[in-house]
Structure formats: structure tokens, C-alpha cells
Short mmCIF file of C-alpha atoms and ligand atoms in Angstrom, two decimals:
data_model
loop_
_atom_site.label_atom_id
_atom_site.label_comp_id
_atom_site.label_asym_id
_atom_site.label_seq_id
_atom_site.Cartn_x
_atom_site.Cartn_y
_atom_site.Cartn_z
CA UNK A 1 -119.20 -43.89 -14.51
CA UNK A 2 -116.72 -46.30 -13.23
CA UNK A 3 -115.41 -48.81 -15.38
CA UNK A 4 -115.78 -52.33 -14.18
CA UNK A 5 -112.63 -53.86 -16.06
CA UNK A 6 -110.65 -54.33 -13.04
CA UNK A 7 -112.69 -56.07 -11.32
CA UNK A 8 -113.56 -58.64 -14.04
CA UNK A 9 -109.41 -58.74 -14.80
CA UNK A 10 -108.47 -59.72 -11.32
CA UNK A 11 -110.55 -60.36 -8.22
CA UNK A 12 -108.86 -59.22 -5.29
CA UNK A 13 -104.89 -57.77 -4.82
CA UNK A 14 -103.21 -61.05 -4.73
CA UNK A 15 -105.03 -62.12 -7.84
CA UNK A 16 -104.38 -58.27 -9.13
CA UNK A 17 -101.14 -58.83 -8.95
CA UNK A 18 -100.52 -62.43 -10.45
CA UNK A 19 -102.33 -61.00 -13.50
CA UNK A 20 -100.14 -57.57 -13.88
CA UNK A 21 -96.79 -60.11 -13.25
CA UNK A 22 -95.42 -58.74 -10.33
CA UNK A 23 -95.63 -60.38 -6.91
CA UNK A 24 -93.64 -59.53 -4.51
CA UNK A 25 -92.92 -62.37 -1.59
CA UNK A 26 -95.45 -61.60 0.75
CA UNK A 27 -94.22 -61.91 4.30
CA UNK A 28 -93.95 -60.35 7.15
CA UNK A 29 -96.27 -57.08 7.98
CA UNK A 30 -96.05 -53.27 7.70
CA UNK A 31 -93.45 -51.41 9.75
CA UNK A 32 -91.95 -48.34 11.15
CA UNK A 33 -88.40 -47.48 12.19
CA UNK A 34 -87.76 -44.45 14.43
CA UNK A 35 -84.71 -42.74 13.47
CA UNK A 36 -83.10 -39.31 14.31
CA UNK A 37 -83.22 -35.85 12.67
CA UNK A 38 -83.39 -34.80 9.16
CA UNK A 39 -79.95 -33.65 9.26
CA UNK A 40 -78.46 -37.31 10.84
CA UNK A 41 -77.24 -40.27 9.33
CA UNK A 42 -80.34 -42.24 10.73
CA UNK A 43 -82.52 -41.65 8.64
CA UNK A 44 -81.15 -42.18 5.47
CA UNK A 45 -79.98 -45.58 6.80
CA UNK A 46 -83.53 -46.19 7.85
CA UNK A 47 -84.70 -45.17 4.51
CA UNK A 48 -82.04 -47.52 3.27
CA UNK A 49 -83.46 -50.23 5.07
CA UNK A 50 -87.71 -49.87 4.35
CA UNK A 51 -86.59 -49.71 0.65
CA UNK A 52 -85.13 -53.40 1.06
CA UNK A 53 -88.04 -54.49 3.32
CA UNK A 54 -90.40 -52.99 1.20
CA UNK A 55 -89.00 -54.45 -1.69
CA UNK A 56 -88.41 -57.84 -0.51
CA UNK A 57 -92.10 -58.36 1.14
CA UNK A 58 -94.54 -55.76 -0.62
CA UNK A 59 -95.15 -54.65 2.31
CA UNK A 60 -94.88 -51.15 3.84
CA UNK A 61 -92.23 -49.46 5.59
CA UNK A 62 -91.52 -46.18 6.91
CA UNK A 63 -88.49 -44.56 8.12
CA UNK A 64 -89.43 -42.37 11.24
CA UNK A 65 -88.13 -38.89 11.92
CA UNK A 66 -87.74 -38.83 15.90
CA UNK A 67 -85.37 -36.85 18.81
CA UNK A 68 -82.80 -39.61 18.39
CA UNK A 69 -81.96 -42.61 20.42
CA UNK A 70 -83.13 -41.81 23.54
CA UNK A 71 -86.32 -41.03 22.37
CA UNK A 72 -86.03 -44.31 20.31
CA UNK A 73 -84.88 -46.74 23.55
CA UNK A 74 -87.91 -45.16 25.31
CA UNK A 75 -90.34 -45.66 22.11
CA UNK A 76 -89.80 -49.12 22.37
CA UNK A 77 -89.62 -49.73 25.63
CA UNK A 78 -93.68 -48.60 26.05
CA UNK A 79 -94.53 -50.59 22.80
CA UNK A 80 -95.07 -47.07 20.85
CA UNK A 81 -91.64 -48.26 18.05
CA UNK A 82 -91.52 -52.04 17.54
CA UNK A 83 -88.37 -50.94 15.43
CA UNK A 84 -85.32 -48.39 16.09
CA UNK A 85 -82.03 -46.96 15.79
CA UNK A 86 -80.11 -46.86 19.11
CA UNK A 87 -76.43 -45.46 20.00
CA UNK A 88 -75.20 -49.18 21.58
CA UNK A 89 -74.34 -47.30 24.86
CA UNK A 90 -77.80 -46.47 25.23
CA UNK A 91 -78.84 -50.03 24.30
CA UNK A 92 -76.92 -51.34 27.29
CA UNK A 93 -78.67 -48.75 29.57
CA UNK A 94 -82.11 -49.30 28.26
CA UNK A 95 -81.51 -53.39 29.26
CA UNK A 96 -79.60 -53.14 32.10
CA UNK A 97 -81.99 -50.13 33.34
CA UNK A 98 -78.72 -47.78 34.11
CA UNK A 99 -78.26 -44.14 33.42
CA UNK A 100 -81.09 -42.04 32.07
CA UNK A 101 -83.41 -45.67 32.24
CA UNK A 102 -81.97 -46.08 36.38
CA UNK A 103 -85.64 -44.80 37.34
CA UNK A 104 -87.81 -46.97 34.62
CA UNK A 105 -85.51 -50.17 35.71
CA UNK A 106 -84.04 -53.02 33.44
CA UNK A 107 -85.82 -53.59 30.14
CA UNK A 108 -85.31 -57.36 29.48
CA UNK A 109 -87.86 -57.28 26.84
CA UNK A 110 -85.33 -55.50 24.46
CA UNK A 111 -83.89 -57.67 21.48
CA UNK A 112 -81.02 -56.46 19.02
CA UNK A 113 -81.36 -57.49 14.87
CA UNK A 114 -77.68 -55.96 14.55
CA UNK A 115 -75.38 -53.37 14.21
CA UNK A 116 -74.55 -50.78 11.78
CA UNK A 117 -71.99 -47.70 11.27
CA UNK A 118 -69.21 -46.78 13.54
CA UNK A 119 -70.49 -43.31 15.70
CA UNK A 120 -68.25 -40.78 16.73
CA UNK A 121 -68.95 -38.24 20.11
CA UNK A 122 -68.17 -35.32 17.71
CA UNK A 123 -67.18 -31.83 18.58
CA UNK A 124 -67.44 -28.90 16.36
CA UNK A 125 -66.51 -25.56 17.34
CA UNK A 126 -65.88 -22.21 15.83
CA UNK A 127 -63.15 -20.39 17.88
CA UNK A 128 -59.79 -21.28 17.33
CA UNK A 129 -58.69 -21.80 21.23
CA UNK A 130 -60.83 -24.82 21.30
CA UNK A 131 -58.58 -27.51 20.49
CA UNK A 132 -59.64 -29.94 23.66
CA UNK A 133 -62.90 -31.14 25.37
CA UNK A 134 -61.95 -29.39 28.40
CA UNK A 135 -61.49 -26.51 26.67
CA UNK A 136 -65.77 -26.13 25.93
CA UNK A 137 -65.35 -25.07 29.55
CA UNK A 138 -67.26 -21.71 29.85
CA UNK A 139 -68.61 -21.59 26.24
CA UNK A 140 -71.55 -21.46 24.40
CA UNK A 141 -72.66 -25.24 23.67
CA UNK A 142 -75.22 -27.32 22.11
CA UNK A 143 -75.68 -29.95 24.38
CA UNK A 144 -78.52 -31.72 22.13
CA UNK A 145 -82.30 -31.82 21.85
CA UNK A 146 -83.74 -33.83 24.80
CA UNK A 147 -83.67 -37.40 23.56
CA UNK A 148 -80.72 -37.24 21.25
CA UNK A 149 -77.82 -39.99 22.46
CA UNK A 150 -75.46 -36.86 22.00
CA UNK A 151 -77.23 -35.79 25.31
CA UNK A 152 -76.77 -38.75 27.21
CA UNK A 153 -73.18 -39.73 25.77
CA UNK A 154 -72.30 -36.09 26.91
CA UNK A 155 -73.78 -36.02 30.27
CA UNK A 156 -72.14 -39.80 30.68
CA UNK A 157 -68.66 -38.22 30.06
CA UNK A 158 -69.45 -35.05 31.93
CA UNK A 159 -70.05 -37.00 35.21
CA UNK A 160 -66.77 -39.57 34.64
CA UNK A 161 -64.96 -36.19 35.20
CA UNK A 162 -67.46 -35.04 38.10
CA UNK A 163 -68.95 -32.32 36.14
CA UNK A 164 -72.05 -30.92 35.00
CA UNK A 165 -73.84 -29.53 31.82
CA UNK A 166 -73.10 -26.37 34.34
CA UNK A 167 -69.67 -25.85 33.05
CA UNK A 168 -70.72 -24.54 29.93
CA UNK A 169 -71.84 -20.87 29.83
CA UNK A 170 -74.96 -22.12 27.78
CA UNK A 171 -76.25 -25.35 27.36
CA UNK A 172 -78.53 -24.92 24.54
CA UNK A 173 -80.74 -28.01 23.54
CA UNK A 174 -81.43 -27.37 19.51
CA UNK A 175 -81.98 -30.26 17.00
CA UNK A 176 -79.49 -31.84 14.80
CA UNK A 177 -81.26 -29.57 11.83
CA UNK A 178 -80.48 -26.18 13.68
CA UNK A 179 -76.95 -26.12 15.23
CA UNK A 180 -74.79 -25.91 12.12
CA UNK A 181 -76.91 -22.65 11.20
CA UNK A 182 -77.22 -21.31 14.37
CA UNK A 183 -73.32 -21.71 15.27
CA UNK A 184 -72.38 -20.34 12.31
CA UNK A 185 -74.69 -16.92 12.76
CA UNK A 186 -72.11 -16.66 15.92
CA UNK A 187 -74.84 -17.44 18.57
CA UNK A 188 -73.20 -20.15 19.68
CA UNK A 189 -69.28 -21.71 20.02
CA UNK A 190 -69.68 -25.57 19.75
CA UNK A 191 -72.05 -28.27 19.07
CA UNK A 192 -72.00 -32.13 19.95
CA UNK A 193 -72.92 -34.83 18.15
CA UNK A 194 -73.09 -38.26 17.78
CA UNK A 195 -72.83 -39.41 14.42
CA UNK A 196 -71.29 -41.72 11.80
CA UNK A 197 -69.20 -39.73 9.44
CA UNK A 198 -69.37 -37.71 6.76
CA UNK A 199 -72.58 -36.30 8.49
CA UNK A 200 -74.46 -33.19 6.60
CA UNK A 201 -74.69 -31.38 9.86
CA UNK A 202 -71.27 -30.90 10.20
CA UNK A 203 -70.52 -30.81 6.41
CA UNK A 204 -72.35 -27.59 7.03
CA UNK A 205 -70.59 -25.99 9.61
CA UNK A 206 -67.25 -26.87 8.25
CA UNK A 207 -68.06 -24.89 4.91
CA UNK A 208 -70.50 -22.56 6.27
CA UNK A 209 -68.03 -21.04 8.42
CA UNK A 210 -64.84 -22.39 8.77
CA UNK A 211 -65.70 -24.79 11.74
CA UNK A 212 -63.25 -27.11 13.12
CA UNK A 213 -63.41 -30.57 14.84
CA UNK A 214 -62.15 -31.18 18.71
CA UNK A 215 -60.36 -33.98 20.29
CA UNK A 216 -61.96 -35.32 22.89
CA UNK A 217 -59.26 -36.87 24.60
CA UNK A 218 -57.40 -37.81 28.48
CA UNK A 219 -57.90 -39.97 31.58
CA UNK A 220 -61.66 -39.95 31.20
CA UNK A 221 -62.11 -40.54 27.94
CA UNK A 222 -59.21 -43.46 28.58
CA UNK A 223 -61.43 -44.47 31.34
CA UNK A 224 -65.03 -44.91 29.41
CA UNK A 225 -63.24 -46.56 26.78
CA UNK A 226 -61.38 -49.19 29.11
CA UNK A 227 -64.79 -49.74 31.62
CA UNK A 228 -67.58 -49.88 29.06
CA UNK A 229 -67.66 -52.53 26.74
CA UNK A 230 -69.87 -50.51 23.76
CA UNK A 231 -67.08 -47.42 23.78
CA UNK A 232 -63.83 -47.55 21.79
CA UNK A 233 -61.08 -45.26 20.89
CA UNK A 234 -62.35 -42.89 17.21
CA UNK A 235 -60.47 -41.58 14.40
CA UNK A 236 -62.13 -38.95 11.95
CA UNK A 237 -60.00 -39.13 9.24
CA UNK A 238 -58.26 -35.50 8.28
CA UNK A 239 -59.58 -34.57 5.08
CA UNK A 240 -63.53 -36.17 5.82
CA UNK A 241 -64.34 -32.22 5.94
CA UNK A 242 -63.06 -29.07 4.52
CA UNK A 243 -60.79 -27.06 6.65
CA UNK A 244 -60.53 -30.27 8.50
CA UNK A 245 -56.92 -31.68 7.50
CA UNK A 246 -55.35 -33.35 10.44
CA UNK A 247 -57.30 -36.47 12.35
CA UNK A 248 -59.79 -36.05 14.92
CA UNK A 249 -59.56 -38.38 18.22
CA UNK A 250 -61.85 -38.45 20.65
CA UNK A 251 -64.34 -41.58 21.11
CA UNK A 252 -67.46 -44.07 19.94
CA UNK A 253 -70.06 -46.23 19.79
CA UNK A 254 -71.71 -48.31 16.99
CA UNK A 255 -75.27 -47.75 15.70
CA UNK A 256 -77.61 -50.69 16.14
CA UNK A 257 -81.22 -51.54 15.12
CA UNK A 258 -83.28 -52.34 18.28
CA UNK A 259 -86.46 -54.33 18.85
CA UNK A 260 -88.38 -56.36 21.33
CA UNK A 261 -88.86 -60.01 22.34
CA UNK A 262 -92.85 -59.34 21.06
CA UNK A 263 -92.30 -57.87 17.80
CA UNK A 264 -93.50 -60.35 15.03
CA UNK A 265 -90.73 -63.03 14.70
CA UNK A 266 -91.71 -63.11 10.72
CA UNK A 267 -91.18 -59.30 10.03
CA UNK A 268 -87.87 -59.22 12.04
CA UNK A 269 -86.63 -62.20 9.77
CA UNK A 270 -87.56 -60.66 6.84
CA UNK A 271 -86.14 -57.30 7.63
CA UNK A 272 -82.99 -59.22 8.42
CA UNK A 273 -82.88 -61.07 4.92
CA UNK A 274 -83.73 -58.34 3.19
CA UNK A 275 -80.39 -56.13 4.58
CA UNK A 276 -78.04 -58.78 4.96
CA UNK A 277 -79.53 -60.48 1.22
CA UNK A 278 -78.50 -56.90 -0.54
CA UNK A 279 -75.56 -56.12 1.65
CA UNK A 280 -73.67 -54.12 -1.06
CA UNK A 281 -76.96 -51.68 -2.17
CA UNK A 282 -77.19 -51.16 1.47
CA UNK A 283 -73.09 -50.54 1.83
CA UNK A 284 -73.59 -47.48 -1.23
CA UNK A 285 -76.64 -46.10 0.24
CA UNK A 286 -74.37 -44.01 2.45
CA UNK A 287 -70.60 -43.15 3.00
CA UNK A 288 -70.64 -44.19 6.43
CA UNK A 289 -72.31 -47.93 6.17
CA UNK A 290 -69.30 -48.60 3.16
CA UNK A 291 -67.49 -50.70 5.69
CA UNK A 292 -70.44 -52.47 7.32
CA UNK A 293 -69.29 -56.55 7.24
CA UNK A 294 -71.87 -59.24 8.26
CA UNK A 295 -69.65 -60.69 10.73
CA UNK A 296 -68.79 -57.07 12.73
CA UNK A 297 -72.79 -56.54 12.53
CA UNK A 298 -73.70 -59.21 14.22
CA UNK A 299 -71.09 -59.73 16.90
CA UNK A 300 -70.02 -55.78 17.52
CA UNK A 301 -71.59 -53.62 19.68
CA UNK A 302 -74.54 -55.61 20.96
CA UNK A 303 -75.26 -56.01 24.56
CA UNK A 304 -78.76 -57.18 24.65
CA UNK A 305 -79.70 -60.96 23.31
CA UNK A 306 -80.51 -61.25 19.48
CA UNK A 307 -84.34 -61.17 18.37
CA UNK A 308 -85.56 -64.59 17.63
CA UNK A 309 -86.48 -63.72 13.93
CA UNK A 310 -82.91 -62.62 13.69
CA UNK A 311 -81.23 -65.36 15.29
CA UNK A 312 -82.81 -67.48 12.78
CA UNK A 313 -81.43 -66.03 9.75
CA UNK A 314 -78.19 -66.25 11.15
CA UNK A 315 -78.10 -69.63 11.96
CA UNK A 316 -79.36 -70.55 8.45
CA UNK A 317 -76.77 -68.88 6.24
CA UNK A 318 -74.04 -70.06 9.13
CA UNK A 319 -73.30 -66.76 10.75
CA UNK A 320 -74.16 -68.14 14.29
CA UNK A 321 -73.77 -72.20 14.70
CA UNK A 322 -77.13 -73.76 15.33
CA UNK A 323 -79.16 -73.62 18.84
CA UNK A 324 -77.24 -70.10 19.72
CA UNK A 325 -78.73 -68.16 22.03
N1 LIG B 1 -76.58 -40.64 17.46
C1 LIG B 1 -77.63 -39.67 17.36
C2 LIG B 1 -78.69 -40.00 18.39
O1 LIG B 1 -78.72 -41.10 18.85
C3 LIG B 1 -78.31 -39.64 16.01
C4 LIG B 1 -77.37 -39.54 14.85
C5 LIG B 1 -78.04 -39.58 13.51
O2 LIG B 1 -79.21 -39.20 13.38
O3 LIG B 1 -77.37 -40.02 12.58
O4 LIG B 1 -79.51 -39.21 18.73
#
């Protein structure tokens, strides 16, 4: 028999709740942010984030596993994501309907809330003669999952230097969560990826079996970085892996949280607050956001005009001057 207690106690959730003490500001609505692969940095940040949303409004948030940004730009483009994680090179190219969007056209619809880690195009390889890009020539690469921004970073540098995906003996396309595994069984001689560091993927590989990390480095690297306004000049610190002593160069982008013009002004403001309110939990939830400042997240790496809901926050706590567009 059920017991009827509950109901006489409180009568309905909101009253449910004032009686057991805890309410929660309710605002905004339930909401889901496509990420990247288990083995990325991604997700945990989108974790990171629905556990401040969800906190802040009581209501629900979930942190999608997806193919990466690609996938993401494309998810919200057709109105399947309202909310997701996109490499700020591919943000430009979803807008401005270049690269892999040149056949879908612009996508003015697109809004930015802000941006978050520092990305690095990432090489890891196992033999010892790879020291250089150039020198994945005739090897056995992972290229990255269709999807992945690794993919479309990649085939973005390949054609500055009037190459192909051709040049490698094998282009394999695994996920983030196979690579370091499969490299390290000796299937394979280098994977690609781009990610905010220290990344699990290639904490892997480096201690799994010796891997090293590649410069990525010359006139065409010198070129993306000087043309394209989302690229800049990367460091991996020697000593971010094991085996890894000396610094890494080679190229990057910034993360950033995508939306569009559409998506519930309320929920993007409160997802906002909610970060940028418990900026130093966020900062510890992983290695790579410890540097994150409210000033470089709103004005770095963003192409694409800032989400209504978002622009408001800003404006009230003074981080963008009134009437901003
Ligand atoms: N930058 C990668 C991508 O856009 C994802 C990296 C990650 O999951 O941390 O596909």
C-alpha cells in the first residue's frame, strides 16, 4: 500500500521542496552540451559546466559524448545541440560557411557564450626519426574519427602546404579512446590531436610506450598562424608528460562553447552566471582550464557575435560596457 504522507506534507515539487529546505533558483530549462570523446578534455569540462548549471538552477544538464567539434558545429547548425564545444577555427568556418561548411554556406545563426582552454594541434609518434611534421610523410597516421576538429585542423594545414591526407602511408580514422592503445600495439606510427593539455590520451601513449611529442613547425605553420585570426604559435611545456622533457612547438586554437541566436536567452544567462559566478571550482576541475581569466574568455578566440543571454551577464558585472553588440 502506498503511503499517502507525501502528498499531505507538500503538494506539488515546488511546495516539496520549500518544505524539505532546499530550493534551488529555478531558472532557465534543461540542457545538453555535446562534447568530444571519453578520452578528451571536453567532456570533463562539459561535466564541469552541467554541475554548475545544475546546481545553480535545479535544473538538468547533461554533458554529451559526441565525434568532436565538427560533429558539434554541424549539431547545432540543424538545431539537433542547442549547446557545444567547438575548436574556434571551426567556429569561424561554421559562420563564415568556409572549409568543411563551404557546401552548407554561412551559418549566421551561430552565437558564442565564451571561450575556454588553450588547444594544441598535437603530434604523438612512436619512432624516433619523427622529430618534424613533415617527417609523418609516408607513415602510419591517425588522422581522426570523422568529425573530430583534429581532422579538419589537419586537412587545413595539409592543403596550406598543397598536400593531401595521401602523403601518409595510412590514414586511419580511430577515436580519441583508441589511438593511444592501438599505436602503442605497433599498428600504427603517429596520432593527431587537438587538445588542451595534460590530455589522458596522450598521458597514455607517453607511458604506455615511450611515445614522444612532434613539432609542428615552418613556413606553413608561420603562415596559418599570421593569416587566421583563431591560430597562434603553442608551447607544450617539457616535463607535461613522461619521456617528454624538452618543449613541444607546433600550433593552436582555443576551445569555445557555441550556441545559437534561438536558444533560450534565460538558460544561456544562467549557464553563463553559473561558470563565470564559480570561476575558481571551474579553474580546479581540470589542469588545463587553471589559467582560464574572465577577461581572455570573453574577448579570445571568438569570431562569431556573443549570444544575447551572454551579452547580458557581461554587461551587468562590467565585462562589456553597456549596449555592446
Ligand atoms: N579538439 C577536439 C575536437 O574538436 C576534441 C578535444 C577534446 O575532446 O578534448 O574534436
Amino acid at each position: 500500500m502506498h503511503s499517502t504522507w507525501g502528498k499531505r506534507l507538500c503538494r506539488g515539487y515546488l511546495a516539496c521542496l520549500l518544505a524539505l529546505g532546499s530550493l534551488p533558483v529555478w531558472a532557465g530549462s534543461p540542457i545538453v552540451i555535446g562534447t568530444g570523446g571519453s578520452a578528451g578534455v571536453y567532456l570533463p569540462v562539459g561535466q564541469a559546466m552541467c554541475e554548475l548549471y545544475q546546481q545553480a538552477t535545479g535544473s538538468a544538464c547533461q554533458a554529451l559524448t559526441t565525434g568532436g567539434s565538427l560533429y558539434n558545429a554541424s549539431a547545432i547548425r540543424n538545431g539537433e545541440l542547442d549547446f557545444g564545444i567547438v575548436q574556434s577555427d571551426i567556429q569561424y568556418a561554421l559562420f563564415h560557411g568556409t572549409e568543411q561548411f563551404y557546401d552548407s554556406g554561412p551559418s549566421k545563426e551561430v552565437r558564442a557564450l565564451f571561450s575556454l582552454h588553450a588547444e594544441a594541434f598535437t603530434v604523438v609518434a612512436t619512432p624516433p626519426e619523427i622529430r618534424n611534421f613533415d617527417d609523418l610523410a609516408g607513415k602510419r597516421v591517425n588522422v581522426g574519427n570523422p568529425g573530430s576538429g583534429q581532422r579538419a585542423t589537419l586537412n587545413l594545414l595539409l592543403e596550406m602546404k598543397g598536400e593531401t591526407e595521401g602523403i601518409f602511408a595510412l590514414a586511419s580514422e580511430l577515436k580519441p579512446t583508441d589511438m593511444s592503445r592501438v599505436m602503442c600495439s605497433g599498428k600504427l606510427d603517429a596520432f593527431l590531436y587537438v587538445v588542451g593539455h595534460p590530455s589522458q590520451a596522450i598521458d597514455e601513449a607517453t607511458r604506455g610506450c615511450g611515445a614522444h611529442l612532434v613539432n609542428v613547425a615552418g613556413p606553413e605553420v608561420d603562415a596559418l598562424i599570421e593569416q587566421m585570426p583563431y591560430y597562434g604559435l603553442t608551447v607544450i611545456p617539457g616535463g607535461t608528460y613522461v619521456n617528454n622533457p624538452d618543449d613541444t612547438v607546433t600550433f593552436g586554437v582555443r576551445a569555445t562553447l557555441l550556441s545559437r541566436k534561438d536558444v533560450d536567452e534565460e538558460s544561456v544567462y544562467q549557464l553563463v552566471k553559473a561558470v563565470f559566478e564559480h570561476l575558481d571550482a571551474f579553474r580546479r576541475s581540470h589542469p588545463s582550464l587553471a589559467t582560464l581569466t574572465p577577461s581572455a574568455m570573453v574577448h579570445e578566440g571568438l569570431t562569431v557575435p556573443l549570444h544575447a543571454g551572454a551579452r547580458r551577464y557581461y554587461e551587468e558585472v562590467g565585462l562589456l560596457p553597456p549596449g555592446s553588440e
